């Protein structure tokens, strides 16, 4: 609960600092998915902990010294909000001035993410995918029998179920809007992916993993997660076949700007698919573990 | 005193970072260590985002009549870092669950004890 509030608070920090794209992601991840996974883990490993006397004081001393040194180090850093800081004078202005002419979409964050730093983003999608595979291999989902649907406590609450039924379709629609409107407003594949995943996770929480898997099966998720990465990579290959370099979208169409548009839309779709599929897959794994643990107890 | 007013973002970052660091080294519970790492991670996010902020600037979405934009580069880096962060945190939590299954405990000291006796 506290960590949910913390995630929401840091999301509002980011809005204040004009980072709307980041705030979107943090709101969905920090206050939705991350505390949920923590809670599921605590439910699995037990909430009791051993006290560790004698470790607090040395740690406190060490932390205070490190913090003091860091604060001394920041004294020579540029002022908050300064326009002449080194961070603002190198590549940042180039993106702000040139991206309209070179990429042709208003949201600079999207054009930097998908086009200028396309390699970087490809690597990050691959990391998310790898982490998904890691969780899958650590907590292999047991094939639960369909005639014993896991009845969670929330399952019995009528109000929660009806409210969630009303809320989930708009959330799904909103995530699609965020996905395809990422060129013009804040949004894009990463944000849409986590929002979409949050909607499915909400559904899973109220109706149980077994019923949710009839809607979105884990086999489908695995295919989607891999397909998203492949889609991203193949856009790069297609631009190579058209005579450009890897992930150079200008080679995708006769007009470079149109090429950039196509490239960005397609790779954002790939990112969205992978992120959403991996997040839901991770949640299924954790929730499946909780269910099997509960059955073992009975 | 003016230094405090112009550098308060770094103060927030350092306090959060040290809080996270303290949890990581002082707690023996593996789940709590991950919570600490999460707080540490958020402080790094705030450091990056605050370095991109320009006073009077607006969100980096091109519009007519606006001249000052925040630096979009930190936003891009952190946006992806958040999603990668949750994926790696989930991997860490999955490892904790497996450790609980293998050792029956998630306290660091007890795990080390069992490793030595084996």
Coordinates of C-alpha atoms in Angstrom, one line a residue:
Chain A
X1 CA 0.0 0.0 0.0
X2 CA 2.7 2.4 1.0
X3 CA 4.8 1.5 -2.0
X4 CA 1.8 2.1 -4.2
X5 CA 1.4 5.6 -2.8
X6 CA 5.1 6.1 -3.2
X7 CA 4.9 5.1 -6.8
X8 CA 2.0 7.5 -7.4
X9 CA 3.9 10.3 -5.6
X10 CA 6.9 9.9 -7.8
X11 CA 4.7 9.9 -10.8
X12 CA 3.4 13.3 -9.8
X13 CA 7.0 14.5 -9.3
X14 CA 7.6 13.7 -12.9
X15 CA 4.6 15.6 -14.1
X16 CA 5.9 18.6 -12.2
X17 CA 9.2 18.3 -13.9
X18 CA 7.6 18.2 -17.4
X19 CA 8.3 14.5 -18.0
X20 CA 4.8 13.4 -18.9
X21 CA 5.8 10.3 -20.8
X22 CA 7.8 9.1 -17.8
X23 CA 5.0 9.9 -15.4
X24 CA 2.6 7.7 -17.4
X25 CA 4.9 4.7 -17.1
X26 CA 5.7 5.3 -13.5
X27 CA 2.0 5.7 -12.6
X28 CA 1.2 2.3 -14.1
X29 CA 4.3 0.5 -13.0
X30 CA 5.0 2.1 -9.6
X31 CA 1.5 2.2 -8.2
X32 CA 0.1 -0.8 -10.0
X33 CA 2.3 -3.7 -11.0
X34 CA 5.3 -3.3 -8.7
X35 CA 3.4 -3.3 -5.3
X36 CA 1.3 -6.2 -6.5
X37 CA 4.2 -8.4 -7.3
X38 CA 5.7 -7.5 -3.9
X39 CA 2.5 -8.4 -2.1
X40 CA 2.3 -11.7 -4.0
X41 CA 5.9 -12.5 -3.0
X42 CA 5.2 -11.7 0.6
X43 CA 2.1 -13.9 0.5
X44 CA 4.3 -16.7 -0.8
X45 CA 7.3 -16.4 1.5
X46 CA 5.5 -15.4 4.7
X47 CA 5.3 -12.0 6.4
X48 CA 7.4 -12.8 9.4
X49 CA 11.0 -11.7 9.6
X50 CA 13.8 -12.1 12.0
X51 CA 15.2 -9.1 13.8
X52 CA 18.9 -8.4 13.1
X53 CA 20.2 -6.7 16.1
X54 CA 23.6 -4.9 15.8
X55 CA 23.4 -4.3 12.1
X56 CA 21.5 -1.0 12.2
X57 CA 24.1 1.2 13.8
X58 CA 27.1 0.5 11.5
X59 CA 24.8 0.7 8.5
X60 CA 23.5 4.0 9.7
X61 CA 27.0 5.4 10.2
X62 CA 28.1 4.2 6.7
X63 CA 24.9 5.6 5.1
X64 CA 25.3 9.0 6.8
X65 CA 28.9 9.3 5.7
X66 CA 28.1 8.3 2.1
X67 CA 25.2 10.7 2.0
X68 CA 27.3 13.6 3.4
X69 CA 29.9 12.9 0.7
X70 CA 27.3 12.8 -2.0
X71 CA 25.8 16.1 -0.9
X72 CA 29.3 17.7 -0.9
X73 CA 29.7 16.4 -4.4
X74 CA 26.4 17.9 -5.6
X75 CA 27.4 21.4 -4.5
X76 CA 29.3 21.9 -7.7
X77 CA 26.4 20.5 -9.8
X78 CA 24.4 23.0 -12.0
X79 CA 21.4 24.7 -10.4
X80 CA 18.0 23.0 -10.7
X81 CA 16.2 24.2 -13.8
X82 CA 19.2 25.9 -15.2
X83 CA 19.1 26.3 -19.0
X84 CA 23.0 26.4 -19.2
X85 CA 23.6 23.1 -17.5
X86 CA 25.9 20.8 -19.5
X87 CA 23.0 18.4 -19.9
X88 CA 21.1 21.0 -21.9
X89 CA 23.9 22.2 -24.2
X90 CA 25.0 19.1 -26.1
X91 CA 22.7 16.7 -27.9
X92 CA 19.4 17.9 -26.3
X93 CA 19.0 21.1 -28.3
X94 CA 19.7 19.2 -31.5
X95 CA 16.8 16.9 -30.9
X96 CA 14.5 19.8 -30.0
X97 CA 15.4 21.8 -33.1
X98 CA 15.9 19.1 -35.7
X99 CA 13.4 16.4 -34.9
X100 CA 10.5 18.2 -36.4
X101 CA 12.2 18.4 -39.8
X102 CA 13.9 15.0 -39.7
X103 CA 11.2 12.8 -38.1
X104 CA 8.1 14.9 -38.5
X105 CA 6.2 14.1 -35.3
X106 CA 5.5 16.5 -32.5
X107 CA 6.4 14.3 -29.5
X108 CA 10.2 14.6 -29.2
X109 CA 10.4 11.8 -26.6
X110 CA 8.9 9.3 -29.1
X111 CA 11.2 10.4 -31.9
X112 CA 14.3 10.1 -29.7
X113 CA 13.1 6.8 -28.3
X114 CA 12.1 5.1 -31.5
X115 CA 14.3 6.7 -34.1
X116 CA 17.5 8.4 -32.8
X117 CA 18.0 5.9 -30.1
X118 CA 16.3 2.9 -31.8
X119 CA 19.2 0.6 -31.1
X120 CA 19.1 1.4 -27.4
X121 CA 15.4 0.7 -27.2
X122 CA 15.8 -2.5 -29.1
X123 CA 18.3 -3.6 -26.5
X124 CA 15.9 -2.6 -23.7
X125 CA 13.0 -4.6 -25.2
X126 CA 15.3 -7.6 -25.5
X127 CA 16.2 -7.1 -21.8
X128 CA 12.5 -7.1 -20.8
X129 CA 11.9 -10.2 -22.9
X130 CA 14.9 -12.0 -21.3
X131 CA 13.7 -11.1 -17.8
X132 CA 10.3 -12.5 -18.8
X133 CA 11.9 -15.8 -19.9
X134 CA 13.9 -15.8 -16.7
X135 CA 10.8 -15.5 -14.5
X136 CA 9.1 -18.1 -16.6
X137 CA 11.9 -20.6 -16.2
X138 CA 12.2 -19.9 -12.4
X139 CA 8.5 -20.2 -11.7
X140 CA 7.2 -22.6 -14.3
X141 CA 3.4 -22.3 -14.5
X142 CA 1.8 -25.5 -13.4
X143 CA -1.0 -26.6 -15.7
X144 CA -3.8 -26.1 -13.3
X145 CA -7.0 -28.2 -13.8
X146 CA -9.9 -26.2 -15.1
X147 CA -12.5 -27.8 -12.9
X148 CA -11.1 -26.3 -9.7
X149 CA -11.1 -22.5 -10.5
X150 CA -9.1 -20.7 -7.9
X151 CA -11.6 -18.7 -5.9
X152 CA -9.8 -15.6 -4.5
X153 CA -11.4 -13.5 -1.8
X154 CA -12.0 -10.7 -4.2
X155 CA -13.9 -13.1 -6.4
X156 CA -16.9 -13.1 -4.0
X157 CA -17.2 -9.3 -3.7
X158 CA -20.0 -8.3 -6.0
X159 CA -19.3 -4.6 -6.0
X160 CA -15.7 -5.0 -6.9
X161 CA -16.5 -7.4 -9.7
X162 CA -19.1 -5.1 -11.2
X163 CA -17.0 -2.0 -10.9
X164 CA -14.0 -3.9 -12.5
X165 CA -16.3 -5.0 -15.3
X166 CA -17.2 -1.4 -16.0
X167 CA -13.6 -0.2 -15.7
X168 CA -11.6 -2.7 -17.6
X169 CA -12.9 -2.0 -21.2
X170 CA -12.1 1.7 -20.9
X171 CA -8.7 0.9 -19.6
X172 CA -8.0 -1.3 -22.5
X173 CA -9.3 1.3 -25.0
X174 CA -7.2 4.0 -23.3
X175 CA -4.1 1.9 -23.6
X176 CA -4.7 1.5 -27.3
X177 CA -5.2 5.3 -27.6
X178 CA -1.9 5.8 -25.7
X179 CA -0.3 3.3 -28.1
X180 CA -1.3 4.9 -31.4
X181 CA -1.3 8.5 -30.2
X182 CA 2.3 8.3 -29.0
X183 CA 3.5 10.3 -32.0
X184 CA 1.4 13.4 -31.1
X185 CA 0.8 13.3 -27.4
X186 CA 2.5 11.6 -24.4
X187 CA 2.5 7.9 -24.9
X188 CA 4.0 5.1 -26.9
X189 CA 4.7 1.4 -26.7
X190 CA 6.1 1.2 -23.2
X191 CA 3.3 3.1 -21.6
X192 CA 0.6 1.4 -23.5
X193 CA 2.1 -2.0 -22.7
X194 CA 2.1 -1.5 -19.0
X195 CA -1.4 0.0 -19.0
X196 CA -2.8 -2.9 -21.1
X197 CA -1.1 -5.3 -18.7
X198 CA -2.5 -3.5 -15.7
X199 CA -6.0 -4.0 -17.1
X200 CA -5.5 -7.8 -17.7
X201 CA -3.9 -8.1 -14.2
X202 CA -7.0 -6.3 -12.7
X203 CA -9.2 -8.9 -14.4
X204 CA -7.0 -11.7 -13.1
X205 CA -7.2 -10.4 -9.6
X206 CA -11.0 -10.5 -9.6
X207 CA -11.7 -13.6 -11.5
X208 CA -8.7 -15.8 -10.8
X209 CA -5.9 -17.0 -13.0
X210 CA -7.8 -19.9 -14.5
X211 CA -10.6 -17.7 -15.8
X212 CA -8.2 -15.1 -17.0
X213 CA -6.2 -17.7 -18.9
X214 CA -9.3 -18.6 -20.9
X215 CA -9.3 -15.0 -22.1
X216 CA -5.5 -14.6 -22.6
X217 CA -3.8 -17.9 -22.5
X218 CA -0.1 -18.1 -21.5
X219 CA 0.8 -19.8 -24.8
X220 CA -0.6 -16.7 -26.6
X221 CA 1.4 -14.5 -24.3
X222 CA 4.7 -16.3 -25.0
X223 CA 4.1 -16.0 -28.7
X224 CA 3.2 -12.3 -28.4
X225 CA 6.3 -11.5 -26.3
X226 CA 8.6 -13.1 -28.9
X227 CA 6.7 -11.6 -31.8
X228 CA 7.1 -8.1 -30.5
X229 CA 10.9 -8.4 -30.3
X230 CA 10.9 -10.1 -33.8
X231 CA 8.7 -7.3 -35.2
X232 CA 11.1 -4.7 -33.9
X233 CA 14.2 -6.5 -35.3
X234 CA 12.6 -7.2 -38.7
X235 CA 11.8 -3.5 -39.2
X236 CA 15.5 -3.0 -38.9
X237 CA 16.2 -5.8 -41.4
X238 CA 13.6 -4.4 -43.9
X239 CA 15.3 -1.0 -43.8
X240 CA 18.6 -2.8 -44.4
X241 CA 17.1 -4.6 -47.4
X242 CA 15.9 -1.3 -48.8
X243 CA 19.4 0.0 -48.8
X244 CA 19.5 1.9 -45.5
X245 CA 21.3 0.9 -42.3
X246 CA 19.8 -1.2 -39.5
X247 CA 16.8 0.6 -38.0
X248 CA 17.1 3.5 -40.5
X249 CA 13.4 4.1 -41.1
X250 CA 14.0 6.7 -43.8
X251 CA 14.7 3.9 -46.2
X252 CA 11.2 2.3 -45.6
X253 CA 9.4 4.6 -48.0
X254 CA 10.2 7.0 -50.9
X255 CA 9.6 10.0 -48.7
X256 CA 12.0 9.8 -45.6
X257 CA 9.4 11.4 -43.3
X258 CA 6.7 8.9 -44.3
X259 CA 9.3 6.1 -43.7
X260 CA 10.0 7.4 -40.2
X261 CA 6.3 7.5 -39.5
X262 CA 5.8 3.9 -40.6
X263 CA 8.9 2.7 -38.8
X264 CA 7.9 4.4 -35.5
X265 CA 4.4 3.1 -35.5
X266 CA 5.5 -0.5 -36.2
X267 CA 8.3 -0.7 -33.7
X268 CA 6.1 1.0 -31.0
X269 CA 3.6 -1.8 -31.7
X270 CA 6.3 -4.3 -31.2
X271 CA 7.4 -2.7 -28.0
X272 CA 3.8 -2.6 -26.7
X273 CA 3.2 -6.2 -27.5
X274 CA 6.4 -7.4 -25.8
X275 CA 6.0 -5.3 -22.7
X276 CA 2.3 -6.1 -22.1
X277 CA 2.8 -9.8 -22.8
X278 CA 5.9 -10.1 -20.5
X279 CA 4.1 -8.2 -17.6
X280 CA 1.0 -10.4 -17.7
X281 CA 3.2 -13.5 -18.1
X282 CA 5.2 -12.5 -15.0
X283 CA 1.9 -11.9 -13.1
X284 CA 0.5 -15.3 -14.1
X285 CA 3.6 -17.0 -12.9
X286 CA 3.5 -15.3 -9.4
X287 CA -0.3 -15.8 -9.1
X288 CA 0.0 -19.4 -10.2
X289 CA 2.6 -20.0 -7.5
X290 CA 0.3 -18.5 -4.8
X291 CA -2.6 -20.8 -6.0
X292 CA -0.5 -24.0 -5.9
X293 CA 0.9 -23.0 -2.5
X294 CA -2.7 -22.6 -1.3
X295 CA -3.8 -26.0 -2.7
X296 CA -0.8 -27.6 -1.0
X297 CA -1.8 -26.1 2.3
X298 CA -5.3 -27.6 1.9
Chain B
X1 CA 21.4 29.2 2.0
X2 CA 20.8 30.1 -1.7
X3 CA 22.8 26.9 -2.5
X4 CA 20.1 24.9 -0.6
X5 CA 17.4 26.5 -2.6
X6 CA 19.0 25.9 -6.0
X7 CA 20.1 22.4 -5.2
X8 CA 17.1 21.0 -3.4
X9 CA 16.6 18.3 -6.1
X10 CA 19.9 16.8 -5.3
X11 CA 19.1 16.8 -1.6
X12 CA 15.9 14.8 -2.2
X13 CA 17.8 12.4 -4.4
X14 CA 20.6 11.8 -1.9
X15 CA 18.1 11.3 1.0
X16 CA 16.1 8.8 -1.0
X17 CA 19.2 7.1 -2.3
X18 CA 20.6 6.7 1.2
X19 CA 17.3 5.4 2.6
X20 CA 17.3 2.7 -0.1
X21 CA 21.0 2.0 0.6
X22 CA 20.4 1.7 4.3
X23 CA 17.6 -0.8 3.8
X24 CA 19.7 -2.9 1.4
X25 CA 22.6 -3.2 3.9
X26 CA 20.8 -3.2 7.2
X27 CA 18.0 -5.7 6.5
X28 CA 18.6 -9.4 6.3
X29 CA 15.2 -10.1 4.7
X30 CA 15.6 -10.5 0.9
X31 CA 12.2 -9.0 0.1
X32 CA 13.1 -5.9 2.1
X33 CA 16.4 -5.7 0.3
X34 CA 14.5 -5.6 -3.0
X35 CA 12.2 -2.8 -1.7
X36 CA 15.3 -0.9 -0.8
X37 CA 16.8 -1.4 -4.2
X38 CA 13.5 -0.1 -5.7
X39 CA 13.7 3.1 -3.6
X40 CA 17.3 3.5 -4.7
X41 CA 16.3 3.1 -8.3
X42 CA 13.6 5.7 -8.0
X43 CA 16.1 8.2 -6.6
X44 CA 18.2 7.7 -9.7
X45 CA 15.2 8.3 -11.9
X46 CA 14.5 11.6 -10.1
X47 CA 18.2 12.6 -10.5
X48 CA 18.0 12.1 -14.3
X49 CA 14.6 13.7 -14.8
X50 CA 15.5 16.7 -12.6
X51 CA 18.7 17.3 -14.7
X52 CA 16.5 17.6 -17.8
X53 CA 14.2 20.2 -16.3
X54 CA 14.5 23.8 -17.5
X55 CA 12.8 26.6 -15.6
X56 CA 10.0 27.9 -17.7
X57 CA 10.2 25.0 -20.1
X58 CA 7.4 22.7 -20.9
X59 CA 6.9 19.0 -21.8
X60 CA 8.9 18.1 -24.9
X61 CA 6.0 17.9 -27.3
X62 CA 6.4 20.4 -30.2
X63 CA 3.7 23.1 -30.3
X64 CA 3.5 26.5 -31.8
X65 CA 4.4 29.5 -29.7
X66 CA 6.6 27.6 -27.2
X67 CA 10.3 28.1 -27.2
X68 CA 11.7 26.4 -24.1
X69 CA 11.3 22.6 -23.8
X70 CA 12.7 20.2 -21.2
X71 CA 15.5 18.0 -22.4
X72 CA 13.9 14.9 -23.9
X73 CA 16.9 12.6 -23.6
X74 CA 16.7 11.9 -19.9
X75 CA 13.0 11.2 -20.3
X76 CA 13.7 8.6 -22.9
X77 CA 16.4 6.9 -20.8
X78 CA 14.3 6.8 -17.7
X79 CA 11.1 5.8 -19.5
X80 CA 12.7 2.6 -20.7
X81 CA 14.6 2.2 -17.4
X82 CA 11.3 2.0 -15.4
X83 CA 10.0 -0.8 -17.5
X84 CA 13.3 -2.7 -17.5
X85 CA 13.4 -2.0 -13.7
X86 CA 10.1 -3.7 -13.0
X87 CA 11.1 -6.6 -15.2
X88 CA 14.3 -7.2 -13.3
X89 CA 12.6 -6.6 -10.0
X90 CA 10.2 -9.4 -10.9
X91 CA 13.1 -11.6 -11.8
X92 CA 14.6 -10.8 -8.3
X93 CA 11.3 -11.7 -6.6
X94 CA 11.1 -14.9 -8.5
X95 CA 14.6 -15.8 -7.3
X96 CA 13.5 -15.0 -3.7
X97 CA 10.5 -17.4 -4.1
X98 CA 12.9 -20.1 -5.3
X99 CA 15.3 -19.5 -2.5
X100 CA 12.4 -19.8 0.0
X101 CA 11.5 -23.2 -1.6
X102 CA 15.1 -24.5 -1.5
X103 CA 16.1 -23.2 1.9
X104 CA 12.8 -22.7 3.7
X105 CA 13.9 -19.1 4.7
X106 CA 14.6 -15.8 3.1
X107 CA 16.8 -14.4 5.9
X108 CA 20.3 -13.8 4.8
X109 CA 22.0 -15.1 8.0
X110 CA 20.1 -18.3 8.1
X111 CA 20.9 -19.0 4.4
X112 CA 24.6 -18.5 5.1
X113 CA 24.4 -20.8 8.1
X114 CA 22.8 -23.6 6.1
X115 CA 25.4 -23.1 3.4
X116 CA 28.2 -23.6 5.9
X117 CA 26.8 -26.6 7.6
X118 CA 26.2 -28.5 4.3

